[in-house]
Coordinates of C-alpha atoms and ligand atoms in Angstrom, one line a residue:
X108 CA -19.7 1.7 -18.5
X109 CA -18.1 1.1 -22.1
X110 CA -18.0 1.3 -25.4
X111 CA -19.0 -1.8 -26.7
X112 CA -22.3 -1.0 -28.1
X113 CA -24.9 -3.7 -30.4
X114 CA -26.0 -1.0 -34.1
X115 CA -28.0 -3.2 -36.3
X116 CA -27.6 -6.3 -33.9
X117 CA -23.4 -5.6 -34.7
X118 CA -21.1 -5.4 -31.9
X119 CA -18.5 -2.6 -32.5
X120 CA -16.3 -1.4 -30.5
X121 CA -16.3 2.2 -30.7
X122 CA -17.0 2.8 -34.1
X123 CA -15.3 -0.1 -35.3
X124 CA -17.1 -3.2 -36.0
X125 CA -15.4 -6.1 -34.3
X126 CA -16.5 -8.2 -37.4
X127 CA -14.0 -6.7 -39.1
X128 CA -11.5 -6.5 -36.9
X129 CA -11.7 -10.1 -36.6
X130 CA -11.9 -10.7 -40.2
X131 CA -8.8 -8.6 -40.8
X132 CA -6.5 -10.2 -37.5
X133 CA -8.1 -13.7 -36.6
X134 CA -9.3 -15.4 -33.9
X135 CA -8.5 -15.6 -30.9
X136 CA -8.3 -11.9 -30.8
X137 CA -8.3 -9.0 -27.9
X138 CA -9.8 -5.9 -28.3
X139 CA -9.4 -3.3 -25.7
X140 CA -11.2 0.9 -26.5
X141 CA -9.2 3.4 -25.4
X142 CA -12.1 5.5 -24.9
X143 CA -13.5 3.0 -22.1
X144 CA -10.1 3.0 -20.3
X145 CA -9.5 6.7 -20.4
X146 CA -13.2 7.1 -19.3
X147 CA -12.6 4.8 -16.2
X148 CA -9.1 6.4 -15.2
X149 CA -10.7 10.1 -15.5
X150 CA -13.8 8.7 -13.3
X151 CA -11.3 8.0 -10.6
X152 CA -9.4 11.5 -10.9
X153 CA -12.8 13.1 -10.5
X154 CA -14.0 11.2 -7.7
X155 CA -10.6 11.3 -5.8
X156 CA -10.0 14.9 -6.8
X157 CA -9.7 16.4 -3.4
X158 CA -6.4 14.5 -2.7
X159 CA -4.7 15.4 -5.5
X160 CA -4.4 11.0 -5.9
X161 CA -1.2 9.9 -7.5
X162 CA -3.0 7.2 -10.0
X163 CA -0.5 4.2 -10.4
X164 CA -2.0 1.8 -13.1
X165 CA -1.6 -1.3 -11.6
X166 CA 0.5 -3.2 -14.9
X167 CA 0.0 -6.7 -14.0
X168 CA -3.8 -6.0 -15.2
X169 CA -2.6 -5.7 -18.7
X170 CA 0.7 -4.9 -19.6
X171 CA 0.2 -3.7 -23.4
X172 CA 3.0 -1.3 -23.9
X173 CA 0.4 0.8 -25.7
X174 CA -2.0 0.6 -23.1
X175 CA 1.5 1.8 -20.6
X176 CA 1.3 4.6 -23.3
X177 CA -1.6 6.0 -23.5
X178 CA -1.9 6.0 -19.4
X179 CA 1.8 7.6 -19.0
X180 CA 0.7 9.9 -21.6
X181 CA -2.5 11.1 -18.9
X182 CA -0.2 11.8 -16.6
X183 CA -0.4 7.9 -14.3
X184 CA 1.9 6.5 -12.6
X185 CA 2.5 2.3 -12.2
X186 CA 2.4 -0.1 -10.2
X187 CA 4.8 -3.0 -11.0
X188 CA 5.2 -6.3 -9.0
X189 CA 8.5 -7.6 -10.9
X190 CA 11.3 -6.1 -12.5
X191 CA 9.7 -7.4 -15.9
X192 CA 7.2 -4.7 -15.4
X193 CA 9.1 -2.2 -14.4
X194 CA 11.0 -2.8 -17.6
X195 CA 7.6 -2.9 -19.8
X196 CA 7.1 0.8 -18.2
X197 CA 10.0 2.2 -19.0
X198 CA 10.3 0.5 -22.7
X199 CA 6.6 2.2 -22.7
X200 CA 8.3 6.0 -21.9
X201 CA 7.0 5.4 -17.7
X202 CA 8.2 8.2 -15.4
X203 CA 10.0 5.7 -12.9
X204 CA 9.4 8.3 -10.2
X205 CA 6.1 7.8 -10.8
X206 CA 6.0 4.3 -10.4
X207 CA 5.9 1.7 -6.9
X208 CA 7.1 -1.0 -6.7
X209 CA 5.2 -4.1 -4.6
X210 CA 5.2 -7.6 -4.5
X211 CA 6.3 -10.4 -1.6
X212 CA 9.3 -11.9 -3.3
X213 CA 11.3 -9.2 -4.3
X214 CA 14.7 -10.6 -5.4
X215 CA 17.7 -8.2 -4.9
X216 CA 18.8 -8.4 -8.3
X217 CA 15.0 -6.6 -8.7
X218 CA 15.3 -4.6 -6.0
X219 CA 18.6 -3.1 -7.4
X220 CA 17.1 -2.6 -10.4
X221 CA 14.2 -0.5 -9.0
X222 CA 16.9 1.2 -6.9
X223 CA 18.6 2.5 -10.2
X224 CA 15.7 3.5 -11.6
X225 CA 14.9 5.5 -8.5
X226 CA 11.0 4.2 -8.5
X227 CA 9.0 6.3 -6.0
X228 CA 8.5 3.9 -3.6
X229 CA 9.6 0.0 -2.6
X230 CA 6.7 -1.3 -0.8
X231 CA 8.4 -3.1 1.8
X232 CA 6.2 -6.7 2.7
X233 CA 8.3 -8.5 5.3
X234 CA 11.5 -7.8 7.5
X235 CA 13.7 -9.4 5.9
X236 CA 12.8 -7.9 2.4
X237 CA 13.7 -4.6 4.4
X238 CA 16.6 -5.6 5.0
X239 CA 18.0 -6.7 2.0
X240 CA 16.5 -3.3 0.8
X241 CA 18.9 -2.0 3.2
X242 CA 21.4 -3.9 1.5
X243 CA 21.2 -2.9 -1.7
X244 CA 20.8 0.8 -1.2
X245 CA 24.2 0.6 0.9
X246 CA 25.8 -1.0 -1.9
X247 CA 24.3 2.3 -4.4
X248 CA 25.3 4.5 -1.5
X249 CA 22.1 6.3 -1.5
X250 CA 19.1 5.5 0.7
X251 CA 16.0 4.0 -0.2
X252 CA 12.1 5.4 0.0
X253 CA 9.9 2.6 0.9
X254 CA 6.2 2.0 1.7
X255 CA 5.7 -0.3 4.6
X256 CA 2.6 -2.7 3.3
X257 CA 0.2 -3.5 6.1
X258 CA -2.7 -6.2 6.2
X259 CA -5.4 -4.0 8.3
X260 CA -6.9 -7.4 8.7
X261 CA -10.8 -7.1 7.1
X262 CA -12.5 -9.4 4.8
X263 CA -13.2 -8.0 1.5
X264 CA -15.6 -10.8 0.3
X265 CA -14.4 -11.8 -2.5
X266 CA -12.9 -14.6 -4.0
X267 CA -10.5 -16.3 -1.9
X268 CA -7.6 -16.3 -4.2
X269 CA -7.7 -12.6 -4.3
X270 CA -8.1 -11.5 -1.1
X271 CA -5.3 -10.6 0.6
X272 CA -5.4 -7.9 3.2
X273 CA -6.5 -10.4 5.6
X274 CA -3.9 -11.0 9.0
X275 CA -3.1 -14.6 7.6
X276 CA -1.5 -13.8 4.1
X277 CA 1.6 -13.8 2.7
X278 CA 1.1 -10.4 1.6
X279 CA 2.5 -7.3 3.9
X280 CA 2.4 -7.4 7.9
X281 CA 0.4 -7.0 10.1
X282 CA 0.2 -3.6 12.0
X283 CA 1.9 -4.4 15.6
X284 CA 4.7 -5.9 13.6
X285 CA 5.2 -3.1 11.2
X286 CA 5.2 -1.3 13.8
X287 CA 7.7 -2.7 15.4
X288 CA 9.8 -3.0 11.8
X289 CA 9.0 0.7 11.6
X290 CA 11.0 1.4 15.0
X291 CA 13.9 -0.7 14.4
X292 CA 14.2 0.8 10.8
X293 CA 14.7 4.4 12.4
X294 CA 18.1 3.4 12.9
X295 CA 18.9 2.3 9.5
X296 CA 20.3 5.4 7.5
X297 CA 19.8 3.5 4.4
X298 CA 15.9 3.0 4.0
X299 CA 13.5 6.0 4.3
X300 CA 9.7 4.9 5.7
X301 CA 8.1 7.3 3.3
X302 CA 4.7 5.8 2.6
X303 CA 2.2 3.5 4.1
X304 CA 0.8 0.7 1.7
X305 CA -2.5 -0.9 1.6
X306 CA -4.2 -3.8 -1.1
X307 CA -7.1 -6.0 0.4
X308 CA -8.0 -7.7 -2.5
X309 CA -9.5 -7.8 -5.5
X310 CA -12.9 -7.2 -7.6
X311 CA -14.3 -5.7 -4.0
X312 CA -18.1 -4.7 -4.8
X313 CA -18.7 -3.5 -1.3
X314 CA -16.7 0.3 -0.6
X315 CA -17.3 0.1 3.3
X316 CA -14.5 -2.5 3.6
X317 CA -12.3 0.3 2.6
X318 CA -13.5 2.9 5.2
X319 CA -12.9 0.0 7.5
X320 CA -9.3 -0.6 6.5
X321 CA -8.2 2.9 5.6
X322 CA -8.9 3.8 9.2
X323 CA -7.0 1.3 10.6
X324 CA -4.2 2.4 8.0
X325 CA -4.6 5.7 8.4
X326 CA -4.1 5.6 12.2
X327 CA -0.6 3.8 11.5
X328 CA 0.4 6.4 9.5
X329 CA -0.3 8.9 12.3
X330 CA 1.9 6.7 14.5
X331 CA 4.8 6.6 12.7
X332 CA 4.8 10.5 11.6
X333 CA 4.9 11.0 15.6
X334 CA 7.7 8.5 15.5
X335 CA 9.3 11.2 13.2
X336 CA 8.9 9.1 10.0
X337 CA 8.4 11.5 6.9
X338 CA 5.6 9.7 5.7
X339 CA 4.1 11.5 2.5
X340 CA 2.7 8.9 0.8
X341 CA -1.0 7.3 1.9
X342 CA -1.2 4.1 -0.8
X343 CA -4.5 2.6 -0.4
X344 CA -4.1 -0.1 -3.0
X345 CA -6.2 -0.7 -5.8
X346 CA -9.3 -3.8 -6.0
X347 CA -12.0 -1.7 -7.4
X348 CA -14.6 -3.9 -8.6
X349 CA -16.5 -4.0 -12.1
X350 CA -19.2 -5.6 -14.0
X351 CA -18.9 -8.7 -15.1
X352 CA -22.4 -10.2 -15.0
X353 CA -24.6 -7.7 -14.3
X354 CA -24.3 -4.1 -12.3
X355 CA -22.2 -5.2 -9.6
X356 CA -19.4 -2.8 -9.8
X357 CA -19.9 0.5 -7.8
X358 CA -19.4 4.0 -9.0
X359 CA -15.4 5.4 -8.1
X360 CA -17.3 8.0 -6.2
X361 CA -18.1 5.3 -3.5
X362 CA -14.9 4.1 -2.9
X363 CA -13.5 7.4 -2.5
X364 CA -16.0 8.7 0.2
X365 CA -14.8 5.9 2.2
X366 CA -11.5 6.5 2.0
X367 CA -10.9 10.0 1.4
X368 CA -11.7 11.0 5.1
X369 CA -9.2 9.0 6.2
X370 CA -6.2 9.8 3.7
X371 CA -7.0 13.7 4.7
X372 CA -6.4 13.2 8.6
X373 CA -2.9 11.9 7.8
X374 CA -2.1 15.1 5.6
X375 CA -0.4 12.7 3.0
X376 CA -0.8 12.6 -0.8
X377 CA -3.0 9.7 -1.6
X378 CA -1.2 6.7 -4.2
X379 CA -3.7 4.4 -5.8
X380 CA -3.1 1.5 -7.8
X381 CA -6.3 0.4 -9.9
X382 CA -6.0 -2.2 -12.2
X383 CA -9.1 -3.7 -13.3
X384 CA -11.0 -0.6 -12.8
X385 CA -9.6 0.6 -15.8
X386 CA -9.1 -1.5 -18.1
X387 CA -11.1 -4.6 -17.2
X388 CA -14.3 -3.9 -19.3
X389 CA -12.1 -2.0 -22.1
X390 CA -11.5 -5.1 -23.6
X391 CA -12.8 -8.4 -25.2
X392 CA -12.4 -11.6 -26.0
X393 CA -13.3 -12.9 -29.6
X394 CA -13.4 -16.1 -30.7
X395 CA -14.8 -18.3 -33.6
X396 CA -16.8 -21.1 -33.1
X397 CA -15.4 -24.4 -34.3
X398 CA -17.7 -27.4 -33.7
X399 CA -21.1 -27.6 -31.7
X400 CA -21.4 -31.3 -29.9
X401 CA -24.3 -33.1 -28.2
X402 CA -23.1 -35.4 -25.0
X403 CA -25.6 -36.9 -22.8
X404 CA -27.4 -34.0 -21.7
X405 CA -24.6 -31.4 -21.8
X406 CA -24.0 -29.4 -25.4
X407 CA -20.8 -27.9 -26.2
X408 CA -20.1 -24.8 -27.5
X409 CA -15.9 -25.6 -29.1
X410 CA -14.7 -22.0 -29.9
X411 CA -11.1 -21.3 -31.1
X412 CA -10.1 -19.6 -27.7
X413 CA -9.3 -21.7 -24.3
X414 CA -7.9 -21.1 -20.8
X415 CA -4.5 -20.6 -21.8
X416 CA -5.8 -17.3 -23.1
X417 CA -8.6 -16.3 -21.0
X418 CA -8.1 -18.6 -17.7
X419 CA -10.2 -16.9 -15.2
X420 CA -13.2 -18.8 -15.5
X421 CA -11.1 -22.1 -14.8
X422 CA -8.9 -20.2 -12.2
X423 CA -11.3 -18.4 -10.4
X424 CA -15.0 -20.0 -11.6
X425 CA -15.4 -16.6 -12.8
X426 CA -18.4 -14.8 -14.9
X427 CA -18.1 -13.4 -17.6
X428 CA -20.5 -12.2 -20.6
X429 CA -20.5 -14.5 -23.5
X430 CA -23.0 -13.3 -26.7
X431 CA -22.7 -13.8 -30.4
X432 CA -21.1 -10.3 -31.9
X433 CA -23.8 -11.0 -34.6
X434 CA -27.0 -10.9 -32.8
X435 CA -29.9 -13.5 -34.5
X436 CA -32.9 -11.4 -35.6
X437 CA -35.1 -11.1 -32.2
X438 CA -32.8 -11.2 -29.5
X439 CA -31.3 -8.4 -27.2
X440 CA -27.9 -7.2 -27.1
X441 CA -26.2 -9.2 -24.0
X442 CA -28.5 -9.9 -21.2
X443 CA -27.4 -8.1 -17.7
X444 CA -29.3 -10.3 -16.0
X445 CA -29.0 -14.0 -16.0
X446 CA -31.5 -14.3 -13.4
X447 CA -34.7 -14.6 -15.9
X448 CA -34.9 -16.9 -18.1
X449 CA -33.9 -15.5 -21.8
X450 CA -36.0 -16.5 -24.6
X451 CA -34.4 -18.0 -28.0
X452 CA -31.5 -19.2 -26.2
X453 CA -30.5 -22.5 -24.6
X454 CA -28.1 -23.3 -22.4
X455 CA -24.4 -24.2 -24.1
X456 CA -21.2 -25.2 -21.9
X457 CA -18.8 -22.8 -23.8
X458 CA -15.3 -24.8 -24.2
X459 CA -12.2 -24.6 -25.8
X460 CA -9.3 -27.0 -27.8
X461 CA -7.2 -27.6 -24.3
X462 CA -7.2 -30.7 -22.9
X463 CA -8.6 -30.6 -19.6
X464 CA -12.1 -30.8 -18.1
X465 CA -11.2 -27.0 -16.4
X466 CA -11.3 -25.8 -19.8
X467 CA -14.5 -23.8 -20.5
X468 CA -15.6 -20.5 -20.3
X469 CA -19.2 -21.0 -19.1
X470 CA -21.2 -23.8 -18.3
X471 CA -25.0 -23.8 -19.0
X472 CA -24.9 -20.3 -20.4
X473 CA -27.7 -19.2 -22.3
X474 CA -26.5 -18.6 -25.8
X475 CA -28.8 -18.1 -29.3
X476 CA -27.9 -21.0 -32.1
X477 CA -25.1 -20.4 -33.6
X478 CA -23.6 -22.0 -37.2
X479 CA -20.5 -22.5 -36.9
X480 CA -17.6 -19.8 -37.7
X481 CA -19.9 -17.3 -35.8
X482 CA -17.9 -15.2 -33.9
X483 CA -18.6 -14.8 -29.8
X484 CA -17.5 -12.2 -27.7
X485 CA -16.6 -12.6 -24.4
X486 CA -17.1 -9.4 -22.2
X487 CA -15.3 -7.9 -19.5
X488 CA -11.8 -9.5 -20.2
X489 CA -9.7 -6.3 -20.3
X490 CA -7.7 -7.3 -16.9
X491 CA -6.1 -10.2 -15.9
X492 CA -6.8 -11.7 -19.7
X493 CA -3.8 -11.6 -22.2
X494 CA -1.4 -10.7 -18.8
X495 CA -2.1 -13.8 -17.8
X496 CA -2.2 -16.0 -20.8
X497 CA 0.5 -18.7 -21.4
X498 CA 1.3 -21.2 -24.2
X499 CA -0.1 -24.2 -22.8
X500 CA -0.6 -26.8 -25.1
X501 CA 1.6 -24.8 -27.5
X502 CA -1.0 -22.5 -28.3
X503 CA 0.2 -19.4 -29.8
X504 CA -0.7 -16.5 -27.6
X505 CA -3.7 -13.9 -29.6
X506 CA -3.3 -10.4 -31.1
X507 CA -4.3 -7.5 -29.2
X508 CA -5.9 -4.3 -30.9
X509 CA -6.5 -1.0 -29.6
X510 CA -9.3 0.9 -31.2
X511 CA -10.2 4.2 -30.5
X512 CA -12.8 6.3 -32.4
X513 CA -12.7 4.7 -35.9
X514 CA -9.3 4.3 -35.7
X515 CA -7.8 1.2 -34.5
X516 CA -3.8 -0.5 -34.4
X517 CA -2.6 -4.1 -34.1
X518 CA -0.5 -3.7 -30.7
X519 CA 0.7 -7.1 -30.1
X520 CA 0.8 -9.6 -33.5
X521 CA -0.2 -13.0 -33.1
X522 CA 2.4 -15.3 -32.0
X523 CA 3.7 -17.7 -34.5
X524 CA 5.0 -20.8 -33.8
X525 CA 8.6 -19.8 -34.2
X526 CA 7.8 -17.8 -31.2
X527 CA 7.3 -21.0 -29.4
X528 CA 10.3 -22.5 -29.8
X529 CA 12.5 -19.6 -30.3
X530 CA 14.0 -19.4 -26.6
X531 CA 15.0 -23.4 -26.8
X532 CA 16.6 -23.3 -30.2
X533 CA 18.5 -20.2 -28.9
X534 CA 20.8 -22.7 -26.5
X535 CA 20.3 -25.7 -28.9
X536 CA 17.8 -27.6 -27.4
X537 CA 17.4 -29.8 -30.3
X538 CA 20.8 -30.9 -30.5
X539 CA 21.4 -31.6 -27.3
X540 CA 22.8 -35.3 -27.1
X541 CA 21.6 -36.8 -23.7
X542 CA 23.8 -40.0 -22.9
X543 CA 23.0 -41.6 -19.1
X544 CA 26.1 -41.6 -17.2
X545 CA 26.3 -45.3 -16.1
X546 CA 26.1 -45.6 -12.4
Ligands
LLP626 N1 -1.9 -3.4 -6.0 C1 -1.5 -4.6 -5.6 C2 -0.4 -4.7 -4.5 C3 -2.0 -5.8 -6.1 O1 -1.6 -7.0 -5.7 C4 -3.0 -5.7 -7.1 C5 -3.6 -6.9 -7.7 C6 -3.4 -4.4 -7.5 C7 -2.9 -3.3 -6.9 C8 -4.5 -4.2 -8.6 O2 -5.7 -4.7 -8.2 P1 -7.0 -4.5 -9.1 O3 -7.3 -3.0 -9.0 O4 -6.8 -4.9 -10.4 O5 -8.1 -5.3 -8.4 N2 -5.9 -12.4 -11.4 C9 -7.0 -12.0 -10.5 C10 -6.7 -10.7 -9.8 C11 -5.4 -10.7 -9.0 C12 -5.1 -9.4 -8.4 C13 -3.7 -9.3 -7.9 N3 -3.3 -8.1 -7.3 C14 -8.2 -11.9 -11.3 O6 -8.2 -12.2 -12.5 O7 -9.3 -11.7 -10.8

C-alpha cells in the first residue's frame, strides 16, 4: 500500500506530481509521502492494539529528522543502534524514554551517552557489553535498565546478510547463555534485566517464523520473572517485510497473530522496532536518464543515480520497481508481476556513473523506450536508501522531499561539493607538508 499513484500516465506522489518535484530540486532526488508512512505505522497500532505495543521506529531505516518528527509527533518511540542516532532523535524532539538502544558494538563512550539520556532500555548483546554497562552506570551512580537480546535460533528465509536471529551470529546470545548472564547479573546492583529483546532478520515474508521465535522468547522471559527479574518489557524486534516486486509483503495483522499470544502469557508490554515497514514503500528514487548504450547483446540504461545512493541492488541483488514517471501512451502503470512478459518494453540493464561492474540497479528489466532526460522512478526505496548512501566517487549525496497532501518541503538540500571536502579542510588537509623521515 501507497500513495504513489499513475493520473494521466503521471506519477505523483500524493497529489504532487513528481515531475515537478524533480524539475524544481534535481536529480538524483528522494521522495518519501507522509501519508504512506503514517498509514503503515497506524496499520501496525491497529493490528497490535491488544498489547498496548510501544512502537520504536527503527532510525537506521531512514534517519530524516523530519521523518523522526512526524513519528515522535504520533506518539513512537526509536530504535537507535549508535549514539549518532540517538543524537538525530533527540535533535528531532525524541522522548529518550521512549527510545532503545541495540546494536553489538556499543562503545562506552555511547553507552554513557545513552546512560545520560536515560533511554528506555540498553539491549544488552554479549557479556562483556554487560559488563562495561555495569561500568558505566557505577560511574553515573544510578543503575541501568537493559534488555537482554536473545537469538531464538530460527531461520527467517531471507537474505543472508540480514538474518540474524540465527544461533551463529554476532548478534545477541543465545538462550542457555543468557541465561546464565541473566543469573550472574542478579548480583550486579548496577544493571536492571528489564526487557527481553528479539530481531531475526530482515524483509521476513513468512509471519510463522515469529510464532516460532516469540515462543521460544517468550518462555525465557517467564524464566527470568521466576528468577525475580522485573521484566516489563517483551521486544520482539522489527523485520516486517514489504513489496518490492510484487505482493510479497504480508498484512501487520499476520505478524501480530503470531506473536501476540505469546507477548500476553508473559504479562509484559510489547516494544516493537519496525523499520522498513513504515517507511520503505513511502519513498522513491528519481533519477534522469543520461545516455542509452548498445554492448554486445546487453543495452544500458546510464541514469544520473548509482549505488552510492541506492546500494541495495549491488549489496543485496535486490528488486526493486523501476518505470518511467512519464508513462509512453499504451502501457500500464508499473507491472506487479515480472513473471509475464510485458508488451512495449524490452529488457535494459539499468546503471549508474560509478565505476564498478556492481553498479546497476537492474539487469534485464523490462523498461518502455525512453529519450533521454526522461525521468525513472525507482520504487520501494523508502528504507535502507539515503541512510545508507555514501559519497563514493565524490558523488554528492541527493535531496530528500517530504510531500504530504499537496504540500511538500525540501528536508535535506543536495550536498554540494563543499560538503565534500569540508571535514578535511577543517584540519588543513591541503596543507599538510608530508616529508619521509629518512630511515
Ligand atoms: N531492530 C534491530 C535490532 C535491527 O537490527 C533492525 C534492522 C531493525 C530493528 C529494523 O528492521 P526492519 O524492520 O527495518 O526490517 N540494509 C538492509 C536491512 C538491514 C537491517 C538491519 N537491522 C536492507 O537494505 O535490506
Amino acid at each position: 500500500m501507497d500513495f504513489f499513484t499513475y493520473r494521466d500516465r503521471e506519477l505523483y506522489c500524493e497529489d504532487v506530481p513528481v515531475a515537478r518535484l524533480a524539475a524544481e530540486f534535481g536529480t538524483p532526488l528522494w521522495i518519501y509521502s507522509a501519508r504512506t508512512i503514517l498509514h503503515h505505522y497506524q496499520q501496525l497500532r491497529s493490528a497490535f492494539a491488544e498489547a498496548d505495543p510501544l512502537v520504536c521506529y527503527s532510525v537506521k531505516a531512514n534517519g530524516n529528522l523530519a521523518i523522526l518528527r512526524l513519528m515522535t509527533e504520533r506518539g513512537a518511540g526509536f530504535d537507535v543502534v549508535s549514539g549518532g542516532e540517538l543524537y538525530r532523535v533527540l535533535v528531532a524532539g525524541g522522548d529518550p524514554q521512549r527510545t532503545v538502544f541495540a546494536g553489538v558494538g556499543k562503545t562506552p563512550e555511547e553507552i554513557r551517552y545513552a546512560l545520560e539520556k536515560d533511554v528506555l532500555l540498553l539491549e544488552v548483546e554479549s557479556e562483556e557489553e554487560a559488563e562495561e554497562i555495569a561500568r558505566q552506570a557505577e560511574l553515573l551512580g544510578s543503575p541501568a535498565r537493559i534488555a537482554l537480546r536473545v537469538n531464538p535460533d530460527v531461520d527467517p528465509r531471507t537474505h543472508r546478510y540480514i538474518t540474524t536471529g540465527k544461533k551463529e551470529t554476532k548478534f545477541g546470545m543465545d538462550l542457555e547463555r543468557a541465561a546464565a548472564l541473566a543469573d550472574r547479573l542478579q548480583r550486579v546492583a548496577a544493571v536492571r534485566i528489564e526487557g527481553v529483546h528479539m530481531h531475526i532478520g530482515s524483509q521476513i515474508t513468512e509471519p510463522k517464523v515469529y510464532g516460532t521465535a516469540a515462543e521460544r522468547v517468550a518462555d525465557f522471559a517467564l524464566r527470568l520473572k521466576d528468577a525475580g527479574h522485573p521484566i516489563a518489557w517483551f521486544n520482539t524486534g522489527g523485520g516486517f517485510g514489504i513489496h518490492y516486486r510484487g505482493r510479497e509483503g504480508r498484512p501487520a495483522k499476520e505478524f501480530a497473530e503470531q506473536i501476540l499470544p505469546h507477548v500476553a502469557r508473559t504479562g509484559c508490554r510489547l516494544l516493537l522496532e519496525p523499520g522498513r515497514y513504515i517507511v520503505g514503500n513511502a519513498g522513491i528514487l528519481v533519477s534522469r536518464v543520461l545516455y542509452r548504450k548498445v554492448a554486445g547483446d546487453r543495452r544500458f540504461l546510464i541514469q544520473d543515480a548509482a549505488m552510492n545512493d541506492l546500494m541495495r541492488p549491488a549489496l543485496y541483488q535486490a528488486f526493486h520497481r523501476i518505470w518511467p514517471v512519464t508513462v509512453p501512451e499504451g502501457l500500464p502503470a508499473p507491472p506487479d508481476d515480472y513473471e509475464q512478459a510485458i508488451p512495449g518494453t524490452e529488457p535494459w540493464d539499468v546503471v549508474g556513473p560509478v565505476c564498478e561492474s556492481g553498479d546497476f540497479f537492474a539487469l534485464e528489466r523490462p523498461l518502455p523506450q525512453l529519450e533521454n532526460g526522461a525521468l525513472l522512478a525507482v520504487f520501494s526505496a523508502g528504507a535502507y536508501g539515503m541512510s545508507m548512501s555514501s559519497n563514493y566517487n565524490a558523488r554528492p549525496r541527493a535531496a530528500e522531499v517530504l510531500v504530504a497532501g499537496s504540500r511538500y518541503w525540501l528536508v535535506r538540500r543536495r550536498e554540494t561539493y563543499e560538503d565534500l571536502v569540508g571535514p578535511e579542510l577543517a584540519v588543513g588537509a591541503r596543507d599538510v607538508d608530508v616529508r619521509l623521515e629518512p630511515h
